[in-house]
Amino acid sequence: MTASPQPTQSRAVTLPLLLGVLGVVYGDIGTSPLYSLRAALLHFSADGIERWEILGILSLIIWSLILTVTVKYVLLILRADNKGEGGILALMALAQRIAGSDRSRRIVALLGITGASLFFGDGIITPAISVLSAMEGLKVASPVFEPLIIPGSIVILVALFVVQYRGTGSMGAVFGPIMALWFGVLGLLGIAEIVREPEVLSAVSPHHAIAFCAHYRLAAFIAFGSVVLAVTGAEALYADMGHFGRRPIQLAWTFFVLPALALNYMGQGAMLLSDVRALENPFFLLAPEILRLPLVVLATMATIIASQAMISGAFSIARQCIQLGFLPRLTVRHTSETEEGQIYLPQINFALLAGVLILVLSFHTSDNLAAAYGIAVTGTFVCTSMLAVLVFRRQFHWPALGVALVFLPLLALDAAFFFSNVLKIPEGGWVPLVLGAGLFILMHTWKRGRDLLFSRFRQDSLPLKSFLARLPQSRTLRVPGIAVFMTGQADYVPNALLHNLKHNKVLHERVVFVTVLNEDVPQAGPGRRREVTELAPGIHRVILRYGFQESPNIPRELEALNQDGVPFEAMQASYFLGRETLVAAVVPKMSHWRQWLFTLMSRNAVPATEFFRIPSDRVVELGVRVAI
């Protein structure tokens, strides 16, 4: 039973590439030792913690890292790349291609939207809990610093979001070495304590985890909600595959990140076996007293990097949602002249900052936030596993029995993580659920509204073939210049052209119909970007294809028409756009509140001129009333 993954661009595994993987991919999961073991053991601390309980929780964490991260993501999910790109939306695109029916494709889309919505919920909680947990090391260094934890966290977070407009390129050069130092310190701190209490190494045996679950049953199930904190960030392995490739991510995890994390968790466990009072903050107590303040500084830097990776990921997912038609147009600013993936979305950045500050001021401590953390991550895990079942069965042609034997246990583990976090809803787990549900409604409403809008256009518009057939007999006056009509329906006459003929009664000598198609691939590539067809003398249709990781630039592509033998002078071109005014149909196909929401999003979407980079002084907008 072997998969046949899509070919990806091979690249040499170099030290700078591996450092880049450490700095971007493993920031979130690399800061989990700050809080995850402590959060899990706190469930059993009321009547004291016994040695077998410590070993049981440790074994659960170690085997979660092995099964969820190593087996599921590193060995399996990374094979399912969409032309080199990963992430929940890339997996959704793969699954939609091989779905057998429209109903199946709709279900796959719902899973993708759900996973993306939960990802944003995770993106708000990660910076808050990471920075708070690092700053809480101040009170371990000295109780005098405790009043500075909340203000200091707010200052760091505000500064982090404020500098986003500069892009990650300038900061990325130092991310890798800092995270390499961080993982090295994790491992060394763990080894120092393991030497004093070598019995802790027995936690590698799964029998401790099994015995713990058999003894506690429901309580062990509840503890799963905190154990999962050790594997948060696993989705980043898949989402960032396009930046680094599969092989460097696999090597960095197997030979450096996993050993460092395992050693640190066991080091914390060894300290607790010696003195359970260390549960106050087992991570920072691993360090000698003289090194705790420097460790706080290093931990803070690591959490900033982890937060940066999540913020950048949110920008990328948001752009993918826009290109795939799940969100309205937003401002996308490129922060690098050479790297297409380095982008900044002001609206998303502001929303993330507002959400993070609200969480910090509401929950105050990382322990309180741990209750809110996890449900978004585990929900994404479940969605990924369900989509992977379809992809590995139908695209990689795994036998049904093989898929069941491999993925059903992993899906069961994901489900156990998810439902254990459902129990934390009253304590704060409602936060990512509310965020995810709100985003799901927005995305689903926008997708549904756009589908209805295009359907209405097709009903009301004139077929392009009929228009062109009548044009020679219409004696329409042709005037000098180039008219560019943007249309989402390549086979129909744009309403803007019909209104221009109705009111101005002229047609330009040269007419270009431009349709932008967003494909379910990361990049369309220059070879497939433009499709040019001459429909009639002086009238051309241009279809521009963009992947979900690309931003359209219409003027640049139209100037390139000269290479295709179609004369185009930018200074002679006028762009005609239709501005839709949405009204309710006699028999509306959307509920009133969803119509209101869709209209609100439409009005606040970034203008097409800005999104498509069309010069605003060469645009003519014509209003169109559309009933849906």
XYZ file of C-alpha atoms in Angstrom:
628
model
C 0.000 0.000 0.000
C 1.823 3.068 -1.202
C 0.730 6.581 -1.954
C 1.586 8.336 -5.122
C 2.002 11.886 -4.022
C 1.913 14.689 -6.503
C 5.355 15.739 -7.526
C 6.762 18.697 -5.708
C 9.675 20.808 -6.599
C 12.768 19.158 -5.125
C 15.137 21.377 -3.282
C 18.430 20.739 -1.550
C 18.197 20.460 2.220
C 20.598 23.125 3.487
C 21.323 24.501 6.938
C 19.654 27.884 6.179
C 16.576 26.015 4.974
C 16.435 23.914 8.142
C 16.854 27.055 10.269
C 13.991 28.631 8.341
C 11.835 25.595 9.138
C 12.625 25.968 12.839
C 11.840 29.672 12.766
C 8.513 29.479 10.962
C 7.030 25.984 11.148
C 7.726 24.921 14.712
C 7.249 28.133 16.666
C 3.794 27.245 18.020
C 4.410 23.629 18.963
C 7.867 24.575 20.237
C 6.441 26.852 22.950
C 3.901 24.289 24.212
C 6.208 23.032 27.024
C 5.657 26.397 28.708
C 2.158 25.403 29.793
C 0.871 22.034 28.524
C 2.253 19.567 31.145
C 1.285 21.854 34.012
C -2.219 22.381 32.606
C -2.762 18.607 32.310
C -1.533 17.793 35.819
C -3.580 20.547 37.465
C -6.685 18.373 36.933
C -5.318 15.906 39.512
C -3.537 18.207 41.952
C -6.353 18.722 44.472
C -5.414 15.687 46.631
C -1.754 15.557 45.638
C -0.097 14.017 42.615
C 1.373 10.525 42.705
C 4.304 9.254 40.685
C 2.223 6.988 38.427
C -0.032 9.926 37.572
C 2.946 11.996 36.443
C 4.251 9.126 34.333
C 0.766 8.536 32.889
C 0.287 12.145 31.769
C 3.843 12.236 30.395
C 3.200 9.059 28.417
C -0.004 10.562 26.984
C 1.924 13.658 25.859
C 4.800 11.680 24.336
C 2.486 9.371 22.416
C 0.324 12.271 21.267
C 3.453 13.788 19.737
C 4.266 10.454 18.089
C 0.809 9.608 16.741
C -0.710 12.993 15.922
C 2.367 14.875 14.758
C 4.845 12.234 13.591
C 2.543 9.581 12.118
C -0.432 11.650 10.996
C 1.182 14.857 9.774
C 4.888 14.181 9.149
C 4.529 10.718 7.595
C 1.048 10.876 6.027
C -0.625 14.267 5.558
C 2.498 15.920 4.146
C 2.159 13.542 1.172
C -1.127 15.199 0.181
C 0.212 18.379 -1.378
C -1.572 20.546 -3.927
C 1.289 21.128 -6.366
C 3.665 21.638 -3.466
C 1.291 23.609 -1.228
C -0.358 22.369 1.961
C -2.942 23.472 4.498
C -6.612 22.746 5.096
C -7.768 24.733 2.040
C -5.220 23.050 -0.244
C -6.440 19.666 1.032
C -10.032 20.787 0.447
C -9.168 21.684 -3.160
C -7.647 18.224 -3.676
C -10.689 16.514 -2.188
C -13.123 18.566 -4.281
C -11.434 17.488 -7.510
C -12.027 13.818 -6.761
C -15.442 14.165 -5.109
C -17.926 12.106 -7.093
C -20.964 14.412 -6.967
C -22.054 17.993 -6.344
C -23.313 16.943 -2.922
C -19.900 15.492 -2.052
C -18.186 18.673 -3.223
C -20.493 20.760 -1.030
C -19.696 18.599 1.989
C -15.966 18.903 1.270
C -16.331 22.690 0.962
C -18.148 22.823 4.308
C -15.322 20.862 5.949
C -12.761 23.212 4.418
C -14.648 26.330 5.520
C -15.056 24.886 9.027
C -11.350 24.105 9.309
C -10.359 27.550 8.030
C -12.784 29.254 10.437
C -11.371 27.331 13.395
C -7.848 28.162 12.223
C -8.611 31.869 12.686
C -9.917 31.147 16.189
C -6.641 29.414 16.943
C -4.780 32.379 15.425
C -6.276 34.736 17.996
C -5.637 32.527 21.025
C -2.060 31.470 20.164
C -0.389 34.903 20.563
C -2.308 35.574 23.773
C -1.518 32.304 25.559
C 2.065 32.093 24.266
C 3.132 35.590 25.314
C 1.272 35.375 28.639
C 2.896 32.032 29.512
C 6.352 33.439 28.760
C 5.783 36.631 30.762
C 4.535 34.579 33.718
C 8.097 33.401 34.103
C 8.782 36.853 35.599
C 7.043 35.942 38.850
C 9.120 32.747 39.041
C 12.280 34.827 38.666
C 11.008 37.247 41.338
C 7.520 37.950 42.780
C 8.314 41.655 42.407
C 7.711 41.372 38.653
C 4.185 39.877 38.906
C 2.322 43.211 38.382
C 4.211 43.647 35.085
C 2.859 40.461 33.458
C -0.363 41.855 31.951
C 0.995 45.302 30.938
C 4.171 43.747 29.548
C 2.180 41.194 27.532
C -0.010 43.947 26.070
C 2.994 46.058 25.073
C 4.681 43.105 23.355
C 1.521 42.079 21.502
C 0.676 45.601 20.337
C 4.251 46.096 19.114
C 4.115 42.742 17.306
C 0.962 43.623 15.387
C 2.004 47.213 14.694
C 5.160 46.141 12.842
C 3.323 43.662 10.610
C 3.140 46.180 7.768
C 6.922 45.886 7.391
C 6.666 42.200 6.489
C 8.493 39.200 7.903
C 11.496 39.330 5.580
C 13.596 41.582 7.782
C 12.720 39.603 10.910
C 12.940 36.156 9.373
C 16.742 36.122 9.256
C 16.952 35.928 13.062
C 13.937 33.674 13.668
C 15.698 30.426 12.768
C 18.808 30.842 14.947
C 16.689 31.948 17.928
C 14.423 28.913 17.613
C 17.448 26.636 17.159
C 18.817 28.037 20.433
C 15.380 27.616 22.020
C 15.075 23.925 21.101
C 18.665 23.336 22.172
C 17.934 24.878 25.581
C 14.744 22.792 25.874
C 16.704 19.601 25.395
C 19.574 20.560 27.725
C 17.248 21.612 30.542
C 15.438 18.312 30.231
C 18.590 16.186 30.178
C 19.949 17.845 33.333
C 16.868 16.779 35.277
C 16.503 13.340 33.680
C 20.011 12.441 34.895
C 18.841 13.038 38.473
C 15.636 10.998 38.017
C 16.165 8.449 35.198
C 12.967 6.569 36.105
C 11.072 9.175 34.116
C 12.360 7.619 30.877
C 9.889 4.772 31.401
C 7.154 7.232 30.343
C 8.106 6.334 26.761
C 6.307 3.027 27.319
C 2.624 3.342 26.350
C 1.541 1.101 29.237
C 1.705 4.121 31.562
C -0.786 5.994 29.364
C -3.051 2.932 29.096
C -2.984 2.317 32.869
C -3.712 5.993 33.538
C -6.738 5.996 31.197
C -8.020 2.669 32.572
C -7.848 3.992 36.154
C -9.356 7.426 35.660
C -11.646 6.830 32.648
C -13.775 10.000 32.512
C -11.158 12.063 34.347
C -8.519 10.872 31.878
C -10.827 11.861 29.040
C -11.102 15.338 30.580
C -7.303 15.511 30.856
C -7.086 14.928 27.101
C -8.294 18.503 26.736
C -5.015 19.703 28.237
C -2.778 16.993 26.768
C -3.685 18.264 23.287
C -1.958 21.550 24.128
C 1.307 19.688 23.510
C 0.450 19.181 19.818
C -1.026 22.582 18.985
C 0.759 23.914 15.968
C 0.841 20.538 14.209
C -1.304 21.983 11.415
C 1.531 24.464 10.725
C 3.701 21.566 9.483
C 1.226 21.063 6.676
C 0.263 24.689 6.063
C 3.888 25.835 5.608
C 4.964 22.987 3.338
C 4.909 25.227 0.271
C 7.507 27.546 1.770
C 10.084 24.874 2.629
C 9.151 21.545 1.054
C 8.276 18.243 2.662
C 11.764 16.884 3.293
C 13.206 19.731 5.434
C 10.081 19.745 7.622
C 10.334 15.988 8.153
C 14.060 16.082 8.943
C 13.805 19.011 11.363
C 10.996 17.346 13.285
C 12.454 13.833 13.433
C 16.030 14.658 14.382
C 15.758 17.903 16.350
C 12.333 19.204 17.346
C 10.738 15.952 18.572
C 13.794 14.897 20.652
C 14.053 18.391 22.195
C 10.362 18.467 23.122
C 10.363 14.918 24.491
C 13.469 15.583 26.604
C 11.995 18.776 28.030
C 8.669 17.182 28.930
C 10.452 14.296 30.608
C 12.750 16.749 32.378
C 9.721 18.549 33.782
C 8.283 15.177 34.784
C 11.557 14.196 36.476
C 11.502 17.399 38.524
C 7.912 16.726 39.585
C 8.833 13.157 40.577
C 11.415 14.688 42.918
C 9.244 17.530 44.206
C 5.575 17.965 43.280
C 5.709 21.573 44.517
C 7.449 22.353 41.226
C 3.970 22.196 39.643
C 3.828 25.958 40.322
C 5.764 26.389 37.075
C 7.765 23.276 36.142
C 9.214 24.747 32.954
C 10.979 27.761 34.448
C 11.950 25.863 37.605
C 14.017 23.523 35.389
C 16.575 26.328 35.063
C 18.974 27.320 37.844
C 17.814 30.458 39.623
C 20.528 32.618 38.082
C 19.396 31.633 34.551
C 15.640 32.065 35.005
C 15.480 35.704 33.958
C 17.496 35.046 30.751
C 15.215 32.058 30.133
C 12.185 34.368 30.433
C 13.738 36.627 27.783
C 14.440 33.670 25.464
C 10.945 32.251 26.044
C 9.402 35.634 25.255
C 11.344 35.801 21.996
C 10.233 32.261 21.122
C 6.581 33.074 21.798
C 6.806 36.217 19.674
C 8.147 34.080 16.832
C 5.363 31.530 17.408
C 2.803 34.335 17.317
C 4.378 35.784 14.160
C 4.105 32.440 12.409
C 0.416 32.218 13.317
C -0.258 35.794 12.174
C 1.490 35.194 8.840
C -0.504 31.986 8.479
C -3.741 33.893 9.102
C -2.804 36.355 6.343
C -2.146 33.484 3.922
C -5.366 31.635 4.797
C -7.367 34.876 4.457
C -5.973 35.481 0.971
C -6.750 31.893 -0.001
C -10.326 32.390 1.231
C -10.637 35.552 -0.882
C -9.285 33.879 -4.015
C -11.473 30.801 -3.537
C -14.566 32.988 -3.127
C -15.213 32.507 0.596
C -14.498 36.089 1.673
C -15.070 39.494 0.060
C -12.145 41.417 -1.393
C -9.760 42.739 1.269
C -6.692 44.945 1.012
C -3.631 42.790 0.237
C -0.282 44.558 0.434
C 2.900 42.853 -0.678
C 5.773 43.436 1.711
C 8.459 41.926 -0.492
C 9.416 42.621 -4.092
C 10.625 39.062 -4.595
C 8.569 36.783 -2.312
C 4.937 36.399 -3.406
C 3.905 34.851 -0.065
C 4.949 37.801 2.094
C 1.751 39.822 2.393
C -0.004 42.107 4.855
C -3.787 42.410 5.248
C -4.598 45.472 7.396
C -8.190 44.463 8.163
C -7.184 40.970 9.286
C -4.279 42.366 11.314
C -6.541 44.813 13.181
C -9.171 42.118 13.859
C -6.516 39.731 15.234
C -5.029 42.439 17.479
C -8.430 43.409 18.868
C -9.274 39.775 19.594
C -5.910 39.055 21.237
C -6.107 42.092 23.539
C -9.665 41.216 24.568
C -8.508 37.692 25.484
C -5.537 38.909 27.531
C -7.633 41.429 29.461
C -10.469 38.925 29.988
C -8.564 35.769 30.982
C -5.469 37.330 32.682
C -3.445 34.071 32.940
C -2.300 31.324 30.601
C -4.026 28.725 32.841
C -7.372 30.429 32.246
C -6.682 30.697 28.522
C -5.768 26.999 28.382
C -9.491 26.301 28.835
C -10.230 28.291 25.677
C -7.307 26.820 23.770
C -7.587 23.461 22.097
C -11.092 23.209 20.687
C -10.186 25.223 17.588
C -7.024 23.164 17.032
C -8.740 19.815 17.518
C -11.645 20.844 15.286
C -9.145 21.527 12.500
C -7.502 18.145 13.222
C -10.844 16.376 12.701
C -11.589 18.245 9.454
C -8.099 17.454 8.114
C -8.426 13.740 8.919
C -11.833 13.475 7.251
C -10.594 15.164 4.073
C -7.444 13.016 4.114
C -9.559 9.828 4.126
C -11.128 10.888 0.808
C -7.824 11.980 -0.749
C -5.861 8.862 0.212
C -8.692 6.563 -0.852
C -9.536 8.122 -4.234
C -6.443 9.993 -5.360
C -3.694 7.814 -3.920
C -5.808 4.648 -4.490
C -5.236 3.147 -1.075
C -7.446 0.086 -0.458
C -10.468 0.755 1.747
C -9.126 -1.590 4.429
C -5.781 0.209 4.480
C -7.447 3.618 4.825
C -9.617 2.276 7.649
C -6.714 0.686 9.526
C -4.542 3.803 9.283
C -6.920 6.752 9.477
C -9.772 5.534 11.670
C -7.539 5.216 14.775
C -6.062 8.643 14.053
C -9.527 10.101 13.516
C -10.665 8.476 16.774
C -7.752 10.149 18.588
C -8.636 13.499 16.999
C -12.267 13.015 18.025
C -11.210 12.192 21.600
C -9.156 15.393 21.715
C -12.049 17.407 20.284
C -14.803 16.085 22.576
C -12.591 16.396 25.649
C -12.240 20.068 24.756
C -16.019 20.352 24.302
C -16.254 19.804 28.064
C -14.288 23.049 28.510
C -16.883 25.172 26.718
C -18.281 26.746 29.920
C -14.757 27.620 31.130
C -13.719 29.448 27.975
C -13.941 26.927 25.169
C -16.901 28.928 23.861
C -14.485 31.639 22.661
C -13.023 29.844 19.618
C -16.409 28.255 18.909
C -18.102 31.652 18.746
C -15.265 33.002 16.595
C -15.339 29.964 14.317
C -19.142 29.970 14.018
C -19.151 33.680 13.191
C -16.509 33.249 10.506
C -18.272 30.171 9.118
C -21.504 32.157 8.745
C -19.633 34.985 7.027
C -17.858 32.654 4.588
C -20.896 30.517 3.822
C -23.110 33.590 3.354
C -20.601 35.223 1.014
C -20.171 32.045 -1.044
C -23.924 31.499 -1.277
C -24.599 35.156 -2.130
C -21.986 35.218 -4.896
C -23.350 31.995 -6.387
C -26.864 33.483 -6.436
C -25.502 36.717 -7.903
C -23.762 34.934 -10.777
C -26.840 32.819 -11.376
C -28.938 35.978 -11.635
C -26.436 37.543 -14.036
C -26.684 34.505 -16.301
C -30.479 34.731 -16.304
C -30.609 38.459 -17.082
C -27.618 38.803 -19.402
C -27.417 38.460 -23.166
C -25.296 35.576 -24.485
C -22.093 36.917 -26.004
C -22.529 34.940 -29.234
C -25.933 36.549 -29.862
C -24.556 40.019 -29.227
C -21.627 39.521 -31.606
C -23.902 38.093 -34.304
C -26.135 41.194 -34.195
C -23.311 43.728 -33.936
C -22.567 44.133 -37.709
C -26.233 45.012 -38.415
C -26.660 47.299 -35.403
C -24.772 50.245 -36.975
C -23.377 51.063 -33.518
C -21.009 54.022 -33.625
C -17.400 52.981 -32.891
C -15.206 55.577 -31.164
C -11.407 55.609 -30.746
C -9.825 54.013 -27.740
C -9.753 50.727 -25.820
C -12.627 49.656 -23.569
C -11.846 46.987 -20.971
C -14.943 45.326 -19.514
C -14.461 43.241 -16.360
C -16.909 40.352 -16.239
C -17.249 37.249 -14.123
C -19.208 35.451 -16.860
C -17.013 34.933 -19.901
C -19.882 33.780 -22.177
C -22.262 36.638 -21.422
C -22.263 40.340 -22.288
C -21.268 42.426 -19.253
C -24.099 44.569 -17.918
C -21.698 47.510 -17.923
C -21.420 47.263 -21.729
C -25.182 47.078 -22.199
C -25.697 50.121 -19.992
C -22.937 52.002 -21.810
C -24.646 51.266 -25.147
C -28.016 52.253 -23.729
C -26.884 55.597 -22.346
C -23.939 56.609 -24.559
C -24.903 54.679 -27.714
C -21.269 54.074 -28.676
C -18.777 51.228 -28.663
C -15.014 51.605 -28.643
C -12.924 50.566 -31.637
C -11.193 47.985 -29.527
C -13.006 46.047 -26.823
C -11.441 43.628 -24.359
C -13.591 41.393 -22.163
C -11.554 40.338 -19.106
C -12.573 37.426 -16.885
C -10.525 36.487 -13.828
C -10.706 32.811 -12.859
C -9.505 31.705 -9.440
C -8.296 28.120 -9.581
C -7.878 25.595 -6.802
C -4.107 25.459 -7.282
C -1.517 27.605 -5.452
C -0.196 29.321 -8.610
C -1.528 29.221 -12.149
C 1.919 29.790 -13.629
C 2.891 32.109 -16.487
C 2.214 29.459 -19.129
C -1.475 29.235 -18.221
C -2.017 32.801 -17.035
C -3.596 34.289 -20.188
C -5.999 32.807 -22.671
C -6.708 35.257 -25.517
C -9.476 34.750 -28.086
C -10.437 37.080 -30.941
C -14.236 37.149 -31.007
C -14.691 39.716 -33.783
C -12.606 42.419 -35.465
C -11.302 44.613 -32.646
C -13.002 42.520 -29.935
C -11.031 40.093 -27.788
C -11.787 37.946 -24.783
C -9.001 37.569 -22.216
C -9.265 34.954 -19.482
C -6.744 35.418 -16.662
C -6.118 32.537 -14.289
C -4.765 32.974 -10.755
C -4.040 30.464 -8.029
C -5.240 30.906 -4.465
C -1.836 32.180 -3.373
C -1.588 34.882 -6.045
C -2.867 38.457 -6.191
C -4.304 39.703 -9.522
C -2.681 42.568 -11.428
C -4.907 43.280 -14.427
C -3.005 46.211 -16.054
C 0.264 44.272 -16.019
C -1.321 41.268 -17.711
C -3.102 43.402 -20.320
C 0.136 45.179 -21.232
C 1.588 41.720 -21.849
C -1.030 41.201 -24.589
C 1.443 42.825 -26.975
C 3.479 39.621 -26.669
C 0.410 37.709 -27.889
C 0.023 39.893 -30.981
C -2.838 41.966 -29.558
C -1.977 45.683 -29.515
C -2.680 47.259 -26.138
C -1.732 50.788 -25.046
C -2.340 51.364 -21.370
C -2.874 55.127 -21.733
C -5.705 54.604 -24.231
C -7.581 52.071 -22.083
C -10.721 52.810 -20.077
C -11.984 50.214 -17.596
C -15.752 49.719 -17.335
C -17.005 48.133 -14.126
C -20.482 47.332 -12.916
C -21.384 48.330 -9.361
C -24.159 46.076 -8.136
C -26.980 47.394 -5.942
C -28.515 44.363 -4.268
C -32.256 44.239 -3.678
C -34.550 41.511 -2.431
C -36.255 39.400 -5.090
C -40.011 38.778 -5.066
C -39.236 35.258 -3.870
C -35.883 35.648 -2.093
C -33.511 32.699 -2.090
C -31.734 33.858 1.076
C -33.230 34.746 4.446
C -33.532 38.465 5.167
C -30.766 38.515 7.771
C -28.362 36.728 5.409
C -29.270 39.139 2.602
C -28.509 42.004 4.957
C -25.178 40.412 5.917
C -24.221 39.748 2.296
C -25.113 43.327 1.344
C -23.055 44.662 4.243
C -20.023 42.629 3.196
C -20.454 43.719 -0.425
C -20.524 47.385 0.537
C -17.416 47.057 2.668
C -15.409 44.961 0.208
C -12.291 46.554 -1.199
C -13.137 48.234 -4.535
C -12.319 46.192 -7.601
C -9.993 48.967 -8.759
C -7.773 48.496 -5.727
C -7.987 44.706 -5.575
C -7.183 44.251 -9.286
C -4.686 47.168 -9.206
C -6.591 49.120 -11.870
C -5.713 52.860 -12.092
C -8.662 54.662 -10.490
C -8.432 57.587 -12.952
C -9.179 55.262 -15.876
C -12.310 53.630 -14.436
C -15.963 54.155 -15.402
C -18.490 52.589 -13.013
C -22.075 51.873 -14.083
C -24.707 50.973 -11.524
C -26.693 47.742 -11.837
C -29.648 46.625 -9.689
C -29.625 42.900 -8.960
C -32.439 41.053 -7.196
C -31.491 37.915 -5.269
